[in-house]
């Protein structure tokens, strides 16, 4: 009798488990279909802004469409018609007189004049300004990893003056793998993942998509982790720092999405441009580790986007 009851309940559990799996698969399919619809909406928005001559916003939405069909197989399969044109238009926009394009060119030229150590420090100062913003976004569902930048920066600050412990190295290596996975997740692309700002608007996690920000951010962190795990003292022999993400700290997507008209004259945009060049002048003085850590800590308390 006991055996019969065991088999009965086991069979029921297996049946329930199969039903649950089927429901999850159906939900996943519906979710991916929604992502496909979102990709097409973004593509059409981008094309419409392009026709109007608003190339900044055209790029915003075309890049969102590109991220969706590049990251999700189902969207890729359903978006073949628009992908080729979308990629072509994004490539063409890289040659236009856009805010990021101009600033990137200037940053790239300046980075060529700096040492590898100076470029890594320039990048470290830039990502320090993202800490509070990412902490606020980390409350969104499945976005907890964004709040870990604080711990990563704590380790980097210690690593500027000395070698890391084995435990710290292991944590950083685990973090960068999970950080990469997050950039390919639905949580990153979900526009419902947002937090209120002081302006009565909302900052989306997906606002970090523009100008390949999150990709460049990941590459910089990946290289940083390799350098710190080896020893920051040997940074001149390391791979060149990834500086393409530095102009991304403007967070253009948020302002382009939540405002009308040209954003070049916005005080927030100008303030961040000023900080980028102030950092460049600072690293040009070859500051010691203590001075770098002090400047990083000042930035880590900064509200790059002012929240409610």
Coordinates of C-alpha atoms in Angstrom, one line a residue:
X1 CA 0.0 0.0 0.0
X2 CA 2.8 2.4 0.9
X3 CA 4.5 1.6 -2.4
X4 CA 1.2 2.3 -4.3
X5 CA 0.8 5.6 -2.5
X6 CA 4.4 6.5 -3.2
X7 CA 3.9 5.8 -6.9
X8 CA 0.7 7.6 -7.0
X9 CA 2.1 10.8 -5.5
X10 CA 5.3 10.6 -7.5
X11 CA 3.3 10.3 -10.7
X12 CA 1.2 13.3 -9.7
X13 CA 4.3 15.3 -9.0
X14 CA 5.8 14.4 -12.3
X15 CA 2.6 15.4 -14.1
X16 CA 2.4 18.7 -12.3
X17 CA 6.0 19.3 -13.1
X18 CA 5.4 18.7 -16.8
X19 CA 2.4 21.0 -16.7
X20 CA 4.5 23.7 -15.0
X21 CA 7.2 23.3 -17.6
X22 CA 4.7 23.7 -20.4
X23 CA 3.3 26.8 -18.9
X24 CA 6.8 28.3 -18.5
X25 CA 7.6 27.5 -22.1
X26 CA 4.4 29.1 -23.3
X27 CA 5.0 32.2 -21.2
X28 CA 8.6 32.4 -22.5
X29 CA 7.3 32.1 -26.1
X30 CA 4.7 34.9 -25.5
X31 CA 7.4 37.1 -23.9
X32 CA 9.7 36.6 -26.8
X33 CA 6.9 37.4 -29.2
X34 CA 6.3 40.6 -27.3
X35 CA 10.0 41.3 -27.7
X36 CA 9.7 40.8 -31.4
X37 CA 6.9 43.3 -31.5
X38 CA 8.9 45.7 -29.5
X39 CA 11.9 45.4 -31.8
X40 CA 9.7 46.2 -34.8
X41 CA 8.1 49.2 -33.0
X42 CA 11.6 50.5 -32.2
X43 CA 12.7 50.0 -35.8
X44 CA 9.8 51.9 -37.2
X45 CA 10.2 54.7 -34.6
X46 CA 13.9 55.0 -35.6
X47 CA 13.0 55.2 -39.3
X48 CA 10.3 57.8 -38.6
X49 CA 12.8 60.0 -36.6
X50 CA 15.3 59.5 -39.5
X51 CA 12.8 60.8 -42.0
X52 CA 12.2 63.8 -39.8
X53 CA 15.9 64.5 -39.6
X54 CA 16.1 63.8 -35.9
X55 CA 19.2 61.5 -36.2
X56 CA 19.9 61.4 -32.4
X57 CA 16.6 59.8 -31.7
X58 CA 16.7 57.7 -34.8
X59 CA 19.9 56.1 -33.5
X60 CA 18.3 55.6 -30.0
X61 CA 15.5 53.4 -31.4
X62 CA 17.4 51.7 -34.1
X63 CA 20.0 50.6 -31.6
X64 CA 17.2 49.3 -29.3
X65 CA 15.8 47.2 -32.2
X66 CA 19.3 45.9 -33.0
X67 CA 19.9 44.9 -29.4
X68 CA 16.6 42.9 -29.3
X69 CA 17.2 40.9 -32.4
X70 CA 20.8 40.4 -31.6
X71 CA 20.3 39.1 -28.1
X72 CA 17.2 36.9 -28.5
X73 CA 17.0 34.0 -30.9
X74 CA 13.2 34.2 -31.3
X75 CA 13.4 37.9 -32.2
X76 CA 16.2 37.2 -34.6
X77 CA 14.2 34.6 -36.4
X78 CA 11.2 36.9 -36.7
X79 CA 13.1 40.1 -37.6
X80 CA 15.0 39.1 -40.7
X81 CA 13.2 41.6 -42.9
X82 CA 14.2 44.6 -40.9
X83 CA 17.7 43.6 -39.6
X84 CA 19.8 44.3 -42.7
X85 CA 18.3 47.8 -43.1
X86 CA 18.6 48.5 -39.4
X87 CA 22.3 47.5 -39.3
X88 CA 22.9 49.6 -42.4
X89 CA 21.3 52.7 -41.0
X90 CA 23.1 52.4 -37.6
X91 CA 26.4 52.2 -39.5
X92 CA 25.5 55.3 -41.5
X93 CA 24.6 57.2 -38.3
X94 CA 28.1 56.5 -37.0
X95 CA 29.4 59.0 -39.6
X96 CA 26.9 61.7 -38.7
X97 CA 27.5 64.8 -36.6
X98 CA 25.9 63.4 -33.4
X99 CA 26.8 64.2 -29.8
X100 CA 28.4 60.8 -29.0
X101 CA 30.3 60.6 -32.3
X102 CA 32.0 64.0 -31.8
X103 CA 32.9 63.4 -28.2
X104 CA 34.1 59.9 -28.9
X105 CA 36.5 61.2 -31.6
X106 CA 37.9 63.8 -29.2
X107 CA 38.3 61.2 -26.4
X108 CA 40.0 58.8 -28.7
X109 CA 42.4 61.4 -29.9
X110 CA 43.3 62.4 -26.4
X111 CA 43.6 58.8 -25.2
X112 CA 46.3 58.2 -27.8
X113 CA 48.4 60.9 -26.1
X114 CA 48.0 59.3 -22.6
X115 CA 49.7 56.3 -21.1
X116 CA 47.8 53.1 -20.4
X117 CA 47.8 53.8 -16.7
X118 CA 46.3 57.3 -17.3
X119 CA 43.6 55.8 -19.6
X120 CA 42.6 53.1 -17.1
X121 CA 42.3 55.8 -14.4
X122 CA 40.2 58.0 -16.8
X123 CA 37.9 55.0 -17.2
X124 CA 37.8 54.3 -13.4
X125 CA 36.8 57.9 -12.7
X126 CA 34.0 57.6 -15.3
X127 CA 32.5 54.4 -14.0
X128 CA 32.6 55.8 -10.5
X129 CA 29.9 58.3 -11.5
X130 CA 27.6 55.4 -12.5
X131 CA 27.6 53.8 -9.0
X132 CA 24.6 55.6 -7.5
X133 CA 22.6 55.3 -10.7
X134 CA 23.1 51.6 -11.0
X135 CA 22.3 51.1 -7.3
X136 CA 18.9 52.8 -7.9
X137 CA 18.3 50.6 -10.9
X138 CA 19.3 47.4 -9.0
X139 CA 15.9 47.4 -7.2
X140 CA 14.3 46.4 -10.5
X141 CA 13.4 42.7 -10.9
X142 CA 16.4 40.5 -11.8
X143 CA 18.7 43.6 -11.9
X144 CA 20.4 43.1 -8.5
X145 CA 23.8 42.7 -10.1
X146 CA 23.9 46.4 -10.9
X147 CA 24.1 47.1 -7.2
X148 CA 27.4 45.2 -7.0
X149 CA 29.4 47.9 -8.8
X150 CA 30.0 49.4 -5.3
X151 CA 31.8 46.2 -4.2
X152 CA 33.7 46.1 -7.5
X153 CA 34.9 49.7 -7.1
X154 CA 35.8 49.0 -3.4
X155 CA 38.2 46.3 -4.6
X156 CA 39.6 48.5 -7.4
X157 CA 40.3 51.2 -4.9
X158 CA 42.3 48.8 -2.8
X159 CA 44.0 47.4 -5.8
X160 CA 45.3 50.8 -6.9
X161 CA 47.7 50.7 -3.9
X162 CA 48.4 47.0 -3.5
X163 CA 47.7 43.4 -4.7
X164 CA 44.3 41.8 -4.3
X165 CA 43.6 38.8 -2.2
X166 CA 42.7 35.5 -3.8
X167 CA 39.1 35.9 -2.6
X168 CA 38.8 39.3 -4.2
X169 CA 40.2 37.9 -7.5
X170 CA 37.6 35.1 -7.5
X171 CA 34.8 37.5 -6.8
X172 CA 35.7 39.8 -9.7
X173 CA 36.0 36.9 -12.1
X174 CA 32.6 35.6 -11.1
X175 CA 31.1 39.1 -11.2
X176 CA 32.2 39.8 -14.8
X177 CA 30.7 36.5 -16.1
X178 CA 27.3 37.3 -14.4
X179 CA 27.6 41.0 -15.6
X180 CA 27.9 39.7 -19.2
X181 CA 24.9 37.4 -18.8
X182 CA 22.9 40.3 -17.6
X183 CA 23.5 42.4 -20.7
X184 CA 21.9 39.5 -22.7
X185 CA 18.9 39.1 -20.4
X186 CA 15.3 40.1 -20.8
X187 CA 15.7 42.1 -17.6
X188 CA 18.1 44.5 -19.3
X189 CA 15.7 45.0 -22.3
X190 CA 12.5 45.2 -20.2
X191 CA 11.3 48.9 -20.4
X192 CA 9.2 48.2 -17.3
X193 CA 12.4 48.0 -15.3
X194 CA 12.6 51.7 -14.4
X195 CA 12.9 54.1 -11.4
X196 CA 11.4 57.5 -10.9
X197 CA 13.6 60.6 -11.3
X198 CA 13.4 64.0 -9.7
X199 CA 12.0 65.4 -12.9
X200 CA 8.9 63.3 -12.6
X201 CA 10.1 61.0 -15.4
X202 CA 11.6 57.5 -15.3
X203 CA 15.0 56.1 -16.0
X204 CA 15.0 52.7 -17.7
X205 CA 17.6 50.1 -17.4
X206 CA 17.4 49.9 -21.2
X207 CA 18.6 53.6 -21.3
X208 CA 22.1 52.1 -20.8
X209 CA 21.8 50.6 -24.3
X210 CA 22.7 53.6 -26.4
X211 CA 26.0 53.8 -28.3
X212 CA 26.8 50.3 -27.2
X213 CA 27.3 51.7 -23.6
X214 CA 26.8 48.4 -21.8
X215 CA 29.0 46.5 -24.2
X216 CA 31.8 49.0 -23.9
X217 CA 31.3 49.2 -20.1
X218 CA 31.6 45.4 -19.9
X219 CA 34.8 45.4 -22.0
X220 CA 36.4 48.1 -19.8
X221 CA 35.5 46.2 -16.6
X222 CA 36.7 42.9 -18.1
X223 CA 40.1 44.4 -18.9
X224 CA 40.2 46.2 -15.5
X225 CA 39.6 43.0 -13.7
X226 CA 42.4 41.3 -15.6
X227 CA 44.8 44.1 -14.8
X228 CA 43.9 44.2 -11.1
X229 CA 44.0 40.5 -10.7
X230 CA 47.5 40.5 -12.2
X231 CA 48.7 43.7 -10.4
X232 CA 47.8 47.3 -11.3
X233 CA 51.5 48.2 -11.0
X234 CA 52.0 46.3 -14.3
X235 CA 49.2 48.2 -16.1
X236 CA 51.5 49.6 -18.8
X237 CA 52.1 46.1 -20.1
X238 CA 48.4 45.3 -20.1
X239 CA 46.0 45.5 -23.1
X240 CA 45.0 49.1 -24.0
X241 CA 42.1 50.4 -21.9
X242 CA 38.6 50.5 -23.4
X243 CA 37.8 54.2 -23.5
X244 CA 34.8 54.2 -26.0
X245 CA 32.4 54.0 -23.1
X246 CA 33.6 57.3 -21.5
X247 CA 31.3 59.5 -23.7
X248 CA 28.4 57.2 -22.7
X249 CA 28.3 58.7 -19.2
X250 CA 26.2 61.4 -20.8
X251 CA 23.3 59.0 -20.6
X252 CA 21.9 60.4 -23.8
X253 CA 19.2 57.8 -24.2
X254 CA 17.4 59.0 -21.1
X255 CA 17.4 62.6 -22.1
X256 CA 16.5 61.9 -25.8
X257 CA 13.6 59.6 -24.7
X258 CA 12.2 61.9 -22.0
X259 CA 12.6 65.3 -23.7
X260 CA 11.7 67.0 -27.0
X261 CA 14.2 68.9 -29.2
X262 CA 18.0 69.2 -29.1
X263 CA 19.6 68.0 -25.9
X264 CA 23.1 69.5 -26.6
X265 CA 22.4 72.6 -24.5
X266 CA 21.0 70.7 -21.5
X267 CA 22.9 71.7 -18.3
X268 CA 23.2 68.0 -17.3
X269 CA 24.9 67.1 -20.6
X270 CA 27.3 70.1 -20.4
X271 CA 28.1 69.3 -16.8
X272 CA 29.1 65.7 -17.7
X273 CA 31.2 66.9 -20.7
X274 CA 33.0 69.2 -18.3
X275 CA 33.6 66.4 -15.9
X276 CA 35.0 64.2 -18.7
X277 CA 37.6 66.8 -19.6
X278 CA 38.4 67.7 -16.0
X279 CA 39.2 64.0 -15.5
X280 CA 41.4 64.0 -18.5
X281 CA 43.4 67.0 -17.2
X282 CA 43.6 65.3 -13.8
X283 CA 45.0 62.0 -15.1
X284 CA 47.5 64.0 -17.2
X285 CA 49.2 65.1 -13.9
X286 CA 50.0 61.4 -13.1
X287 CA 48.2 61.4 -9.8
X288 CA 49.2 58.9 -7.1
X289 CA 46.8 56.1 -5.9
X290 CA 45.5 58.1 -3.0
X291 CA 44.5 61.1 -5.1
X292 CA 42.8 58.8 -7.6
X293 CA 40.8 57.0 -4.8
X294 CA 39.8 60.3 -3.3
X295 CA 38.4 61.6 -6.7
X296 CA 36.7 58.2 -7.3
X297 CA 35.0 58.4 -3.9
X298 CA 33.8 61.9 -4.6
X299 CA 32.2 60.7 -7.8
X300 CA 30.6 57.7 -6.2
X301 CA 28.3 60.0 -4.2
X302 CA 27.3 61.9 -7.3
X303 CA 23.7 61.6 -8.7
X304 CA 24.4 61.5 -12.4
X305 CA 20.7 61.3 -12.9
X306 CA 18.8 63.0 -10.1
X307 CA 16.3 60.7 -8.5
X308 CA 13.0 61.3 -6.7

